[in-house]
Coordinates of N, CA and C in Angstrom, one line a residue:
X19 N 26.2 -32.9 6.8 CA 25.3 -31.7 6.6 C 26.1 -30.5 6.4
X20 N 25.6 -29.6 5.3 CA 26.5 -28.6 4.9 C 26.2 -27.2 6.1
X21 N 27.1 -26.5 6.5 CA 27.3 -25.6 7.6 C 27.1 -24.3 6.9
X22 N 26.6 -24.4 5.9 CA 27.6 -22.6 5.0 C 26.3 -22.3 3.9
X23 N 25.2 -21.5 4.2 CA 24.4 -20.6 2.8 C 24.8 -19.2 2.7
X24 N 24.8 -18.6 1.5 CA 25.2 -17.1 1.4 C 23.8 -16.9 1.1
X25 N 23.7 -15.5 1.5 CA 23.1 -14.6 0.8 C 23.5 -12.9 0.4
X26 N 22.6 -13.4 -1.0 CA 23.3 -12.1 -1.8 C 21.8 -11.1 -2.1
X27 N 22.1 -9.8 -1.6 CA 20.9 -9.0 -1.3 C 21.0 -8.0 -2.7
X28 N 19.8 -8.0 -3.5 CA 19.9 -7.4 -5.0 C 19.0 -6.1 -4.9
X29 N 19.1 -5.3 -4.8 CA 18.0 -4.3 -4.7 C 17.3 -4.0 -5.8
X30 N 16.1 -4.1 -6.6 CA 15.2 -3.8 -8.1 C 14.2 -3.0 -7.8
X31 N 14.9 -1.9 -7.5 CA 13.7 -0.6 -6.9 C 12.2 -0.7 -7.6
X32 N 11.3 -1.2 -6.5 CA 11.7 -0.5 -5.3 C 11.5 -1.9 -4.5
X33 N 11.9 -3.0 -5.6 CA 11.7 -4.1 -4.3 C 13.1 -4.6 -3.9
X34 N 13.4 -5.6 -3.0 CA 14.1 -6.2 -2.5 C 14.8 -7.6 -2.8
X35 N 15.1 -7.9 -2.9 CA 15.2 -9.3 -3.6 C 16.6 -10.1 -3.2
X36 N 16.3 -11.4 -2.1 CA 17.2 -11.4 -1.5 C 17.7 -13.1 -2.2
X37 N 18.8 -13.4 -2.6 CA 19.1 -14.8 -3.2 C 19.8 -15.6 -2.6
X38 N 19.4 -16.6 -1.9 CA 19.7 -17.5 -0.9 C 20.3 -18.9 -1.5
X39 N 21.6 -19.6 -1.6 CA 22.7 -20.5 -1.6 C 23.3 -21.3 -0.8
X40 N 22.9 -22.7 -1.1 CA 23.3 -23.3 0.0 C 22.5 -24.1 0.8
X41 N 23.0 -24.7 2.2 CA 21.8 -25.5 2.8 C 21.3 -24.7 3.7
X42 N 20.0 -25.3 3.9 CA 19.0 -24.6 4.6 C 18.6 -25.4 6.1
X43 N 18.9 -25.6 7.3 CA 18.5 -26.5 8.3 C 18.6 -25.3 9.6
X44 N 18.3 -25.7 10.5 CA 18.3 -25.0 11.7 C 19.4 -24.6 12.4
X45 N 21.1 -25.7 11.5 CA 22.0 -24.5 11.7 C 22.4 -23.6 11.2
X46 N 21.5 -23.2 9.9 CA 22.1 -21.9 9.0 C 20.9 -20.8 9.1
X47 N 19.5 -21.1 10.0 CA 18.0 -20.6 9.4 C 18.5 -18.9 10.4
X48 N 19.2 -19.2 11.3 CA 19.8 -17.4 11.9 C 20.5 -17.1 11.2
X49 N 21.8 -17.4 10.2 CA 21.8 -16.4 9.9 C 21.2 -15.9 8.6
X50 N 20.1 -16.8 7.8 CA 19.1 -16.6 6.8 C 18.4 -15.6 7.6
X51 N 17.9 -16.1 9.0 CA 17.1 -14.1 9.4 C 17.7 -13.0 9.8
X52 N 19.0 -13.0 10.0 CA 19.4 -12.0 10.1 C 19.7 -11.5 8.7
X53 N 20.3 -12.4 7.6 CA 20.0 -11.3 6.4 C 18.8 -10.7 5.6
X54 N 18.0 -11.5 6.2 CA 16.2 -10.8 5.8 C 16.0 -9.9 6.7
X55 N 16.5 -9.6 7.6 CA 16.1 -8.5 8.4 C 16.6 -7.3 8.3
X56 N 17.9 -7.6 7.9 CA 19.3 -6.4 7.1 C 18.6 -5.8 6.0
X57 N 17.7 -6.8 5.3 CA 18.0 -6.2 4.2 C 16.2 -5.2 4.3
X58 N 15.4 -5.6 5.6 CA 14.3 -4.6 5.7 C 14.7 -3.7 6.2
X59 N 15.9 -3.1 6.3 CA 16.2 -2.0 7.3 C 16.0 -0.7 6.4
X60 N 16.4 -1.1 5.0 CA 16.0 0.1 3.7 C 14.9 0.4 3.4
X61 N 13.8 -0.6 4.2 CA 12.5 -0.3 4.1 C 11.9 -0.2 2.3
X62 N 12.4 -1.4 1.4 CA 11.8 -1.6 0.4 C 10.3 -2.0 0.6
X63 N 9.8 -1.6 -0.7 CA 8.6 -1.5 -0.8 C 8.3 -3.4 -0.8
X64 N 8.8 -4.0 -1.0 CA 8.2 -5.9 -0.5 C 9.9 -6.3 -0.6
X65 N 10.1 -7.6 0.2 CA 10.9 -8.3 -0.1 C 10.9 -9.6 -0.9
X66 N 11.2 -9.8 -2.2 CA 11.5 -11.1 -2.0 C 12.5 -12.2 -1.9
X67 N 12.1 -13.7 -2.0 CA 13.4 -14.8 -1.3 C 13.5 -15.8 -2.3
X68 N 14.7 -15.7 -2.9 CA 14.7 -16.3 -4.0 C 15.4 -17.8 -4.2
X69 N 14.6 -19.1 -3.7 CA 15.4 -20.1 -3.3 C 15.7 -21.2 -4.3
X70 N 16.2 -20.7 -5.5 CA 16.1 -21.7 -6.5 C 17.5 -22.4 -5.8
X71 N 18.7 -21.3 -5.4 CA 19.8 -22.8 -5.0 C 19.8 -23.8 -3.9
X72 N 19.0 -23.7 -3.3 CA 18.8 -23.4 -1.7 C 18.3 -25.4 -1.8
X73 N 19.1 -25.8 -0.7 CA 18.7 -27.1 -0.9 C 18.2 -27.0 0.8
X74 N 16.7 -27.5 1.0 CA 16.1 -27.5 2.3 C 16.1 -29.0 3.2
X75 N 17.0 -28.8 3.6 CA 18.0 -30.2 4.7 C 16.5 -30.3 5.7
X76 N 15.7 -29.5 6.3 CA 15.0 -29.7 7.2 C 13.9 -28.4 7.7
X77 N 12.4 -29.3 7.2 CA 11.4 -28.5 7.1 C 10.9 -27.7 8.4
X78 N 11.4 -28.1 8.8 CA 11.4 -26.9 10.7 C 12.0 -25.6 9.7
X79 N 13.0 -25.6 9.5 CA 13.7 -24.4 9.6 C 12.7 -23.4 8.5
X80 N 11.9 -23.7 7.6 CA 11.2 -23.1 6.1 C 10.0 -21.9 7.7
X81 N 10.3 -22.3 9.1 CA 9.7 -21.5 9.9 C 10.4 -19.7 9.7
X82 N 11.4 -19.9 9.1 CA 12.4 -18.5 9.4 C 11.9 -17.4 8.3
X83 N 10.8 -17.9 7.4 CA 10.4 -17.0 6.3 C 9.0 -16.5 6.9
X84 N 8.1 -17.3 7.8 CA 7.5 -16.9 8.3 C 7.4 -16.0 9.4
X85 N 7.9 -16.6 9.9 CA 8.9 -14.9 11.6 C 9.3 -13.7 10.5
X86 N 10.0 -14.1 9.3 CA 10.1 -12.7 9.0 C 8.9 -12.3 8.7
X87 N 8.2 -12.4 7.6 CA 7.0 -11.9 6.9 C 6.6 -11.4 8.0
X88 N 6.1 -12.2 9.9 CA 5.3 -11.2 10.8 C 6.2 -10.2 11.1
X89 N 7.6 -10.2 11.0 CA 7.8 -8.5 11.7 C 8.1 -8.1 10.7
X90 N 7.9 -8.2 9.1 CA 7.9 -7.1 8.5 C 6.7 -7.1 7.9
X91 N 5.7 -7.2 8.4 CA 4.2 -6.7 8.5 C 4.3 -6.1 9.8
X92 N 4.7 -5.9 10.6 CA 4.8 -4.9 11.6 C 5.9 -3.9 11.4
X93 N 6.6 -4.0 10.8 CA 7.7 -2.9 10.5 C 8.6 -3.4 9.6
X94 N 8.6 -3.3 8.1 CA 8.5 -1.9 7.3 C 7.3 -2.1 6.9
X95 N 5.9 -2.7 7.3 CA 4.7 -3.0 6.4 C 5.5 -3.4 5.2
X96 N 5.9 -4.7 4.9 CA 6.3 -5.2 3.7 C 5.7 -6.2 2.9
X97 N 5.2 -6.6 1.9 CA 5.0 -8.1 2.2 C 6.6 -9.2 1.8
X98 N 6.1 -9.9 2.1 CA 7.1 -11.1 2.0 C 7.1 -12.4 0.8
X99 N 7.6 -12.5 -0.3 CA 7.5 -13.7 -1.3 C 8.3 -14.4 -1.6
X100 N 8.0 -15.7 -1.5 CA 9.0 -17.1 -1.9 C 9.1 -17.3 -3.4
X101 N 10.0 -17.4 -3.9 CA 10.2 -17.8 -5.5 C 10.8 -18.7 -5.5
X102 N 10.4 -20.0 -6.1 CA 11.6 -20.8 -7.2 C 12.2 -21.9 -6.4
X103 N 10.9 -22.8 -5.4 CA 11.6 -23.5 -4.6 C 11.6 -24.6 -5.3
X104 N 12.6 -25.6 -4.4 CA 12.4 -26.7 -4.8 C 11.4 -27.6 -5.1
X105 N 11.4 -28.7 -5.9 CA 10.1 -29.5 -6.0 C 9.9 -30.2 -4.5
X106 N 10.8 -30.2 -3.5 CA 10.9 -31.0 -1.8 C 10.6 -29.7 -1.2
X107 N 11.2 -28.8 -1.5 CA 11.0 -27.6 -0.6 C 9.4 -27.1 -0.8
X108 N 9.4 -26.9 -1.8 CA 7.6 -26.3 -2.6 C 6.6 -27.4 -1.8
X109 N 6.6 -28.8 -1.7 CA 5.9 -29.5 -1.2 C 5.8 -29.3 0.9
X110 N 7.2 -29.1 0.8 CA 7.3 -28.8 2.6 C 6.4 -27.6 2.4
X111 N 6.6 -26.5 2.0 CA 6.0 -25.1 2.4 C 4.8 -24.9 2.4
X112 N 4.0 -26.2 1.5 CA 2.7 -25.8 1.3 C 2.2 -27.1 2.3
X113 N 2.7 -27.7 3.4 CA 2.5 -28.6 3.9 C 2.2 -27.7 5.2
X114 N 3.2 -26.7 5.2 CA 3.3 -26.4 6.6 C 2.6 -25.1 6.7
X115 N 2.5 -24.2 8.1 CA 1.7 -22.6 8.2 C 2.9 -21.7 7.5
X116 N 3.7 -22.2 7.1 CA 4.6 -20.8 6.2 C 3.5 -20.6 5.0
X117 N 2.9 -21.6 4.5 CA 2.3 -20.9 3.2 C 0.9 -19.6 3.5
X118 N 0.3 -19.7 5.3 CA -0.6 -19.3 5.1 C 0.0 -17.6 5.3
X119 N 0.9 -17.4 5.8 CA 1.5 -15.5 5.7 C 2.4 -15.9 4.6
X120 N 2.9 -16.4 3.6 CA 3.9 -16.2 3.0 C 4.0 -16.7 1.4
X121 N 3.2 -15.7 0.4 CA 3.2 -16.6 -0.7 C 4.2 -17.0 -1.1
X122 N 4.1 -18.1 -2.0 CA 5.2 -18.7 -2.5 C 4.6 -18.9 -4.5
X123 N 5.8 -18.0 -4.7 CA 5.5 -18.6 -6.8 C 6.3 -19.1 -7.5
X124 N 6.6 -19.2 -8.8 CA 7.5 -19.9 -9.1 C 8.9 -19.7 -9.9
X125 N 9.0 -18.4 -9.9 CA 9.8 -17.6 -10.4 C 10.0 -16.4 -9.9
X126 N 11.1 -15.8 -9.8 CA 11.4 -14.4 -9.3 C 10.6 -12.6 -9.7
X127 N 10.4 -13.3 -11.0 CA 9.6 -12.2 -11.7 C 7.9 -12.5 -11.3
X128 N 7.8 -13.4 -10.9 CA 5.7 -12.6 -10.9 C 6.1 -12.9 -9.2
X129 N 7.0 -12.6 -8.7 CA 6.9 -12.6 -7.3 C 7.2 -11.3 -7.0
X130 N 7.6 -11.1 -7.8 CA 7.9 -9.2 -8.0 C 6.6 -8.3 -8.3
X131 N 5.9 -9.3 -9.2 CA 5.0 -8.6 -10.3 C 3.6 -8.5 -9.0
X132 N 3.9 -9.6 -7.8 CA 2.8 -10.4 -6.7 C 2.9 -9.2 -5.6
X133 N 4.3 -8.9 -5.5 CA 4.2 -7.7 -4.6 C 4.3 -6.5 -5.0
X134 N 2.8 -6.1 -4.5 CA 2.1 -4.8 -5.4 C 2.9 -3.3 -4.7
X135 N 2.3 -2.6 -5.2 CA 3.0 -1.4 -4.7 C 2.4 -1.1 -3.7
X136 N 2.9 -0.2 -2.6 CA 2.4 0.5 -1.3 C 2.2 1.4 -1.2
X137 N 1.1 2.0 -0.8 CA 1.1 3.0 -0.5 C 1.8 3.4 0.7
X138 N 3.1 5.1 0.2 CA 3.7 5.2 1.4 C 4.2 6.7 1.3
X139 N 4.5 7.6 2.4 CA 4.7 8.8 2.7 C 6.4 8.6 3.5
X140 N 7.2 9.0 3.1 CA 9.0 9.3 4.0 C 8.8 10.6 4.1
X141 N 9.6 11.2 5.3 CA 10.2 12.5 5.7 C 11.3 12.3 6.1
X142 N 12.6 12.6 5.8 CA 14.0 12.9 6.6 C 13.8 13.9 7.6
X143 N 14.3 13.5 8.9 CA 14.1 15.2 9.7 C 15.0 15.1 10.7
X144 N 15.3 16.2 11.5 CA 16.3 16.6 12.2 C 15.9 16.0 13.6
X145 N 16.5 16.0 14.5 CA 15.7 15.7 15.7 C 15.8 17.4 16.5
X146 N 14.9 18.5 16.0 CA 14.7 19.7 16.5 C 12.9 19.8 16.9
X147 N 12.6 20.6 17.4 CA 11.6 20.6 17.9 C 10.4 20.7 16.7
X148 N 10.9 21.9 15.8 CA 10.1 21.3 14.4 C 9.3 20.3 13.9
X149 N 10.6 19.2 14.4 CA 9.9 17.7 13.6 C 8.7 17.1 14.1
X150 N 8.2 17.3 15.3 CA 7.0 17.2 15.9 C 5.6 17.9 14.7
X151 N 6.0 18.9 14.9 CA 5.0 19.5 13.5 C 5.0 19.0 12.5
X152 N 6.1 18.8 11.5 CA 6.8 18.4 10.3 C 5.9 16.9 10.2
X153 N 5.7 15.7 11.4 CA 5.8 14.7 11.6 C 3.9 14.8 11.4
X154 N 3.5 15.6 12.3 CA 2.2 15.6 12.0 C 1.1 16.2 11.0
X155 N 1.8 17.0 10.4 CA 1.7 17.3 8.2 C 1.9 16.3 7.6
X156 N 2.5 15.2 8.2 CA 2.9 14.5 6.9 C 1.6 13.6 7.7
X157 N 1.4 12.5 8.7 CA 0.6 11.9 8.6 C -0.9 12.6 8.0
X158 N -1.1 13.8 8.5 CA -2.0 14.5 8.0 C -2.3 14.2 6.7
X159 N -1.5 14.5 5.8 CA -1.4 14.9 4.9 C -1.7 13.2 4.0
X160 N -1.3 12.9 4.5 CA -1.6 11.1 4.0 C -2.3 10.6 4.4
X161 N -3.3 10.4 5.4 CA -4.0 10.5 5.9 C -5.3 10.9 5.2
X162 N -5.1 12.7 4.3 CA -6.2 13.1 3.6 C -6.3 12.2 2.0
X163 N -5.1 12.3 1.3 CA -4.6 11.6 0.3 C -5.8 10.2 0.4
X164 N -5.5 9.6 1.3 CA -5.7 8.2 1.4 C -7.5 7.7 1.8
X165 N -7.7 8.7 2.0 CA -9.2 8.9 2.7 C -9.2 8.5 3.8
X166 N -8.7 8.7 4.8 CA -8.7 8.2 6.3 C -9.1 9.2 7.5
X167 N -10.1 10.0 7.1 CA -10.6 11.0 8.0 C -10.5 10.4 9.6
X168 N -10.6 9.3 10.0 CA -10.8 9.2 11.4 C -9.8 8.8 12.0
X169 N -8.5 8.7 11.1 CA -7.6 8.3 11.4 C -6.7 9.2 11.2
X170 N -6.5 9.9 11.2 CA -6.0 11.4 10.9 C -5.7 12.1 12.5
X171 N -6.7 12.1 13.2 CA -6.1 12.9 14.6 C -5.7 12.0 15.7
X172 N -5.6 10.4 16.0 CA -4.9 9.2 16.5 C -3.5 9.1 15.8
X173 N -3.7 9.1 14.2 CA -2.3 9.0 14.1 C -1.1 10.4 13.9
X174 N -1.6 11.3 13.7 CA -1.4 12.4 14.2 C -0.2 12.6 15.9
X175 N -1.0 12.1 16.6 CA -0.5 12.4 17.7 C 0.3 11.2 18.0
X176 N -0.3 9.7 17.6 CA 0.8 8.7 17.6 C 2.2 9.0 17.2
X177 N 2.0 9.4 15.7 CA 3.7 10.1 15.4 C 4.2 11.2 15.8
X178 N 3.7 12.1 16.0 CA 4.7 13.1 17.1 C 4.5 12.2 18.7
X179 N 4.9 11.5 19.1 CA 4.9 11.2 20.4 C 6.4 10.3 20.2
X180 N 6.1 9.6 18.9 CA 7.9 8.9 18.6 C 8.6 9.7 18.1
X181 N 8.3 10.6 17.3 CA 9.3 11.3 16.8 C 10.2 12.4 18.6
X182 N 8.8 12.8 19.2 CA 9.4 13.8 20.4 C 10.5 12.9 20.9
X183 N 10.3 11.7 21.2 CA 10.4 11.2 22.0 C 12.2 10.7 21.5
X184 N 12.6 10.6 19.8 CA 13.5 10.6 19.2 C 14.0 12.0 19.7
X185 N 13.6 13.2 19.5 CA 14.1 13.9 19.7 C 14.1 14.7 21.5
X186 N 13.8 13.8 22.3 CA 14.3 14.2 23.4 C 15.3 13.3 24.0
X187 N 15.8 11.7 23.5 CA 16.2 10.6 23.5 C 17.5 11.0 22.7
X188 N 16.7 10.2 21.7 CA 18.0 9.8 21.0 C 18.9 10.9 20.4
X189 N 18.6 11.9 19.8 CA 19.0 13.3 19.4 C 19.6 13.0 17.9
X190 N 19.6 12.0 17.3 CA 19.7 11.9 15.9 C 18.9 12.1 14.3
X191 N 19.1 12.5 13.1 CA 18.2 12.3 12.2 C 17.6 11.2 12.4
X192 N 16.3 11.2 11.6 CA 15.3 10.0 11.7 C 14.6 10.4 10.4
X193 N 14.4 9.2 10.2 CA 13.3 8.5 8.7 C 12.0 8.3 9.4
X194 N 11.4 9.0 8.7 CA 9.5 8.8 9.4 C 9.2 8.4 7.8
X195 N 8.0 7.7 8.3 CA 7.2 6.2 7.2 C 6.1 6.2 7.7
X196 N 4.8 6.7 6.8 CA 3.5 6.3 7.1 C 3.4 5.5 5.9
X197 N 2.5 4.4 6.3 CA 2.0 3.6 5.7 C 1.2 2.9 5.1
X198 N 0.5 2.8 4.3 CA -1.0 2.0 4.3 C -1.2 0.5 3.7
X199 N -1.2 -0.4 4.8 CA -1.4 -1.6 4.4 C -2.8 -1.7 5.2
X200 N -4.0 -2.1 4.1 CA -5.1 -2.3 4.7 C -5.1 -4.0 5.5
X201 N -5.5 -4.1 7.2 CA -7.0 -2.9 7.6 C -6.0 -2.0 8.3
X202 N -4.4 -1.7 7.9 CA -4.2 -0.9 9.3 C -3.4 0.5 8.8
X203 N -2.9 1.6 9.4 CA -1.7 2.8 9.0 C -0.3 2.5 9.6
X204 N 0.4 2.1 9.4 CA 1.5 1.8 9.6 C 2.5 3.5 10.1
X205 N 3.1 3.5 11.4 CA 3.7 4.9 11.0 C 4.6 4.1 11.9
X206 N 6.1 4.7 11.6 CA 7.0 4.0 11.8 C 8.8 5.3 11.9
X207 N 9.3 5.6 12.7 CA 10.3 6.5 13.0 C 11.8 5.7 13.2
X208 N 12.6 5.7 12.5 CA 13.9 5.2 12.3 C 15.0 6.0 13.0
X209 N 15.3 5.9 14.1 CA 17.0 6.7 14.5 C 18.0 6.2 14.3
X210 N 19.2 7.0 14.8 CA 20.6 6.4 14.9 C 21.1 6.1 16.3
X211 N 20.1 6.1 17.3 CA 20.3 5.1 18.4 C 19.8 3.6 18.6
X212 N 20.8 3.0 19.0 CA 20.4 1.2 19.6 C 19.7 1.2 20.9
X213 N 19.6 2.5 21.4 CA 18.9 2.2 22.6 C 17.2 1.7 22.4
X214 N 16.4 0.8 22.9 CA 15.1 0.4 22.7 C 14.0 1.5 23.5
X215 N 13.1 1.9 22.5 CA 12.2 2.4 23.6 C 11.3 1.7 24.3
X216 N 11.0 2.6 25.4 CA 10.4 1.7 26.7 C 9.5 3.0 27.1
X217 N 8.1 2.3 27.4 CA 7.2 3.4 28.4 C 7.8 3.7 29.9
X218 N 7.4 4.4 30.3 CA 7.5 5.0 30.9 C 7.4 4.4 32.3
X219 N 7.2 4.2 33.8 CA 6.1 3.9 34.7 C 4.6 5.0 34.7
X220 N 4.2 4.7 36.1 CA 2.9 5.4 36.3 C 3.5 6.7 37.2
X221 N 4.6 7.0 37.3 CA 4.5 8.3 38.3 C 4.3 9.2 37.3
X222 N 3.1 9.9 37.6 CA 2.6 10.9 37.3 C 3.5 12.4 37.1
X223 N 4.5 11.9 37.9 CA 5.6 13.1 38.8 C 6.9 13.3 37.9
X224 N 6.9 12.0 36.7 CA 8.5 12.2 36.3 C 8.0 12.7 34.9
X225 N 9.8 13.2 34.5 CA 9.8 14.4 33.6 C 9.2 13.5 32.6
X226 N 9.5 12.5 32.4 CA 8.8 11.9 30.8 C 8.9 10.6 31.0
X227 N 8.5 10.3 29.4 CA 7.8 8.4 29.2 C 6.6 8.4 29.1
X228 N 6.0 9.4 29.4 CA 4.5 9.0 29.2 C 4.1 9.5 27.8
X229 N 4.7 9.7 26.7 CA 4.3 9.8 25.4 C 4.1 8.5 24.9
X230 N 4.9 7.6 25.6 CA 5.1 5.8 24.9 C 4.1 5.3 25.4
X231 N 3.3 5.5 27.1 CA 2.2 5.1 27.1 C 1.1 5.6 26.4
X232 N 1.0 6.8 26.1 CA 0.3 7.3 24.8 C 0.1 6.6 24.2
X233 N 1.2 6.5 23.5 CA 1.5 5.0 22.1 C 0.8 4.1 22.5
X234 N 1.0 3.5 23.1 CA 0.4 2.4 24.1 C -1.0 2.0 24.3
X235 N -1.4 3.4 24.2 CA -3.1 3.5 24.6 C -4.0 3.5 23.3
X236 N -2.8 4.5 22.2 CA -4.1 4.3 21.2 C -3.2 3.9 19.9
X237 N -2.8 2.9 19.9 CA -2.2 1.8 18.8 C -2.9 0.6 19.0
X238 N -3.1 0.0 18.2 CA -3.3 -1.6 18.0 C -2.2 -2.5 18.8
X239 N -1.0 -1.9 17.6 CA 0.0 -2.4 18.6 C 1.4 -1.5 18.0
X240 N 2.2 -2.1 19.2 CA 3.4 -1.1 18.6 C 5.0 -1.5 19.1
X241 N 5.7 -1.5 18.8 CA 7.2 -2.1 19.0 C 8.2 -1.3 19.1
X242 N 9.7 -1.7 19.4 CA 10.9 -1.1 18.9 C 11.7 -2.7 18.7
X243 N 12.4 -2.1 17.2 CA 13.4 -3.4 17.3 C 14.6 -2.6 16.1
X244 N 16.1 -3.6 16.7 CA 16.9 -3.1 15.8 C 16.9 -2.6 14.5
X245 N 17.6 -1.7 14.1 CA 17.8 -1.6 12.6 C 19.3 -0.4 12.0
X246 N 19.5 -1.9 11.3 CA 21.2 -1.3 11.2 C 21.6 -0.8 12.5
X247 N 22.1 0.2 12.9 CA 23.1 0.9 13.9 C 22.5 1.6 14.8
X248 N 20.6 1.5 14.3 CA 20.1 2.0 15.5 C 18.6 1.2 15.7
X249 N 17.1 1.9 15.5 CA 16.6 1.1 16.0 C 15.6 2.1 15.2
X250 N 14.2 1.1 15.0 CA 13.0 1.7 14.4 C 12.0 1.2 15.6
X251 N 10.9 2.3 15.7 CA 10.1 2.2 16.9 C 8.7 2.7 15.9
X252 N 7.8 1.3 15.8 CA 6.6 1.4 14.8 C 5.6 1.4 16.0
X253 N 4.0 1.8 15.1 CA 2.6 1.4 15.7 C 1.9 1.7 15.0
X254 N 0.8 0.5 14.7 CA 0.2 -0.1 13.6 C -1.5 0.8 14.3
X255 N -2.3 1.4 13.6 CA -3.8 2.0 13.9 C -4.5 1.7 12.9
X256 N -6.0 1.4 13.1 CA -7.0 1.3 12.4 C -6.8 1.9 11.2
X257 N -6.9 1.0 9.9 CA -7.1 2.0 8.9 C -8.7 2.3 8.4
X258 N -9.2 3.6 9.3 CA -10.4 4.2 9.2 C -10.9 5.6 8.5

C-alpha cells in the first residue's frame, strides 16, 4: 500500500481548486485534511477536489471530504465539490453519506461552473476600538443589500462581540466575512492569534468573557478553529 499523495492547491478566482495524487486510505486521509483545510484559510468563494489521479485504496477514508464540506459550511460558508473520480471511487462515494453533503461531477470545469457564487461582504481592520463600529456598518450594510431586516440587529451585535473581543484579546489585524448562504448569515472574524476563543464563566463580577456568551445566546451555532498562524472564530444566524 502506497504511503505518499500530494496535493497541489490551484487557485481560479475566486474558486479553489485543490488536485489530489496518489493513494487514498486512512493513512494518507490527514494529511488530505489538512491540505483542504489550508487551502479554506483564504476563504475562496467554493472549494473544489479534483481526483482524477487519486487511486481510492479504501472507502472509509472518501469520509475526509465529508468532515471538510461540514466545517467549511461552518466556516468559510463554502461549498465543497468532487470532480473526476474514479469509475471504483465514483461508485464508493455514491454508495456512502459523502454523496449526501458533497457533490460529486465529472469534470473539473462544471464543478466550478456547480459552485455558484456567494454572496459576501470582507472588511480589513485594525484591532482599535473603531472596528466595533466599522464591524457593525458592514453587517448592516449587507444585511440591507440582502433583504434581511430581522437579521440586521442579532447580527449586528453578534459581530461586534468577536471583533471586541479580537480587539481586547488578541490585539492583531483581522478579516471580517459576512456571509449569505441560505437558511443562514454567516459572520466570521479572522486574527493573527492561535489562542481559541472561549466564553467566559458565570461570574457576573469579572472584567470580561461575557461577550462570547452573548455569541452563545443568540447564534445558531458558533466556533473557533485554526487558521494558518492564527484562528477564525464564526457564528452562523437565521437568515431572516
Amino acid at each position: 500500500m502506497s504511503s505518499r499523495i500530494t496535493c497541489e492547491v490551484r487557485t481560479t478566482a475566486p474558486v479553489a481548486v485543490v488536485r489530489l495524487a496518489g493513494a487514498l486510505h486512512l493513512g494518507t486521509m490527514r494529511s488530505v485534511h489538512r491540505a483542504l483545510s489550508d487551502a479554506l484559510v483564504d476563504q475562496p468563494e467554493a472549494l473544489v477536489v479534483d481526483l482524477a489521479d487519486v487511486s481510492v485504496e479504501d472507502r472509509l477514508a472518501l469520509s475526509v471530504f465529508a468532515a471538510t464540506a461540514r466545517r467549511a459550511e461552518e466556516w468559510p460558508a463554502v461549498p465543497v465539490v468532487l470532480c473526476a473520480p474514479s469509475p471504483v471511487a465514483a461508485r464508493w462515494l455514491a454508495e456512502s453519506t459523502t454523496c449526501r453533503v458533497v457533490p460529486v461531477t465529472a469534470d473539473c470545469a462544471e464543478a466550478t461552473r456547480m459552485a455558484s457564487a456567494t454572496l459576501r461582504m470582507r472588511a480589513r481592520l485594525e484591532p482599535v476600538a473603531e472596528a466595533c463600529r466599522r464591524a457593525r456598518e458592514l453587517v448592516t450594510d449587507a444585511c440591507a443589500r440582502w433583504n434581511l431586516p430581522e437579521a440586521a440587529g442579532p447580527a449586528a451585535l453578534v459581530l461586534s462581540e468577536l471583533v471586541g473581543n479580537v480587539v481586547r484579546h488578541a490585539g492583531t489585524p483581522m478579516q471580517v466575512t459576512v456571509t449569505l448562504r441560505r437558511p443562514y448569515l454567516h459572520l466570521a472574524v479572522v486574527d493573527g492569534s492561535s489562542a481559541q476563543a472561549q466564553p467566559g464563566g458565570t461570574d457576573l463580577h469579572a472584567e470580561g468573557g461575557r461577550g462570547l456568551m452573548l455569541v452563545r445566546e443568540l447564534a445558531q451555532r458558533w466556533g473557533s478553529v485554526p487558521a494558518g498562524q492564527g484562528k477564525a472564530v464564526w457564528a452562523m444566524l437565521p437568515a431572516t
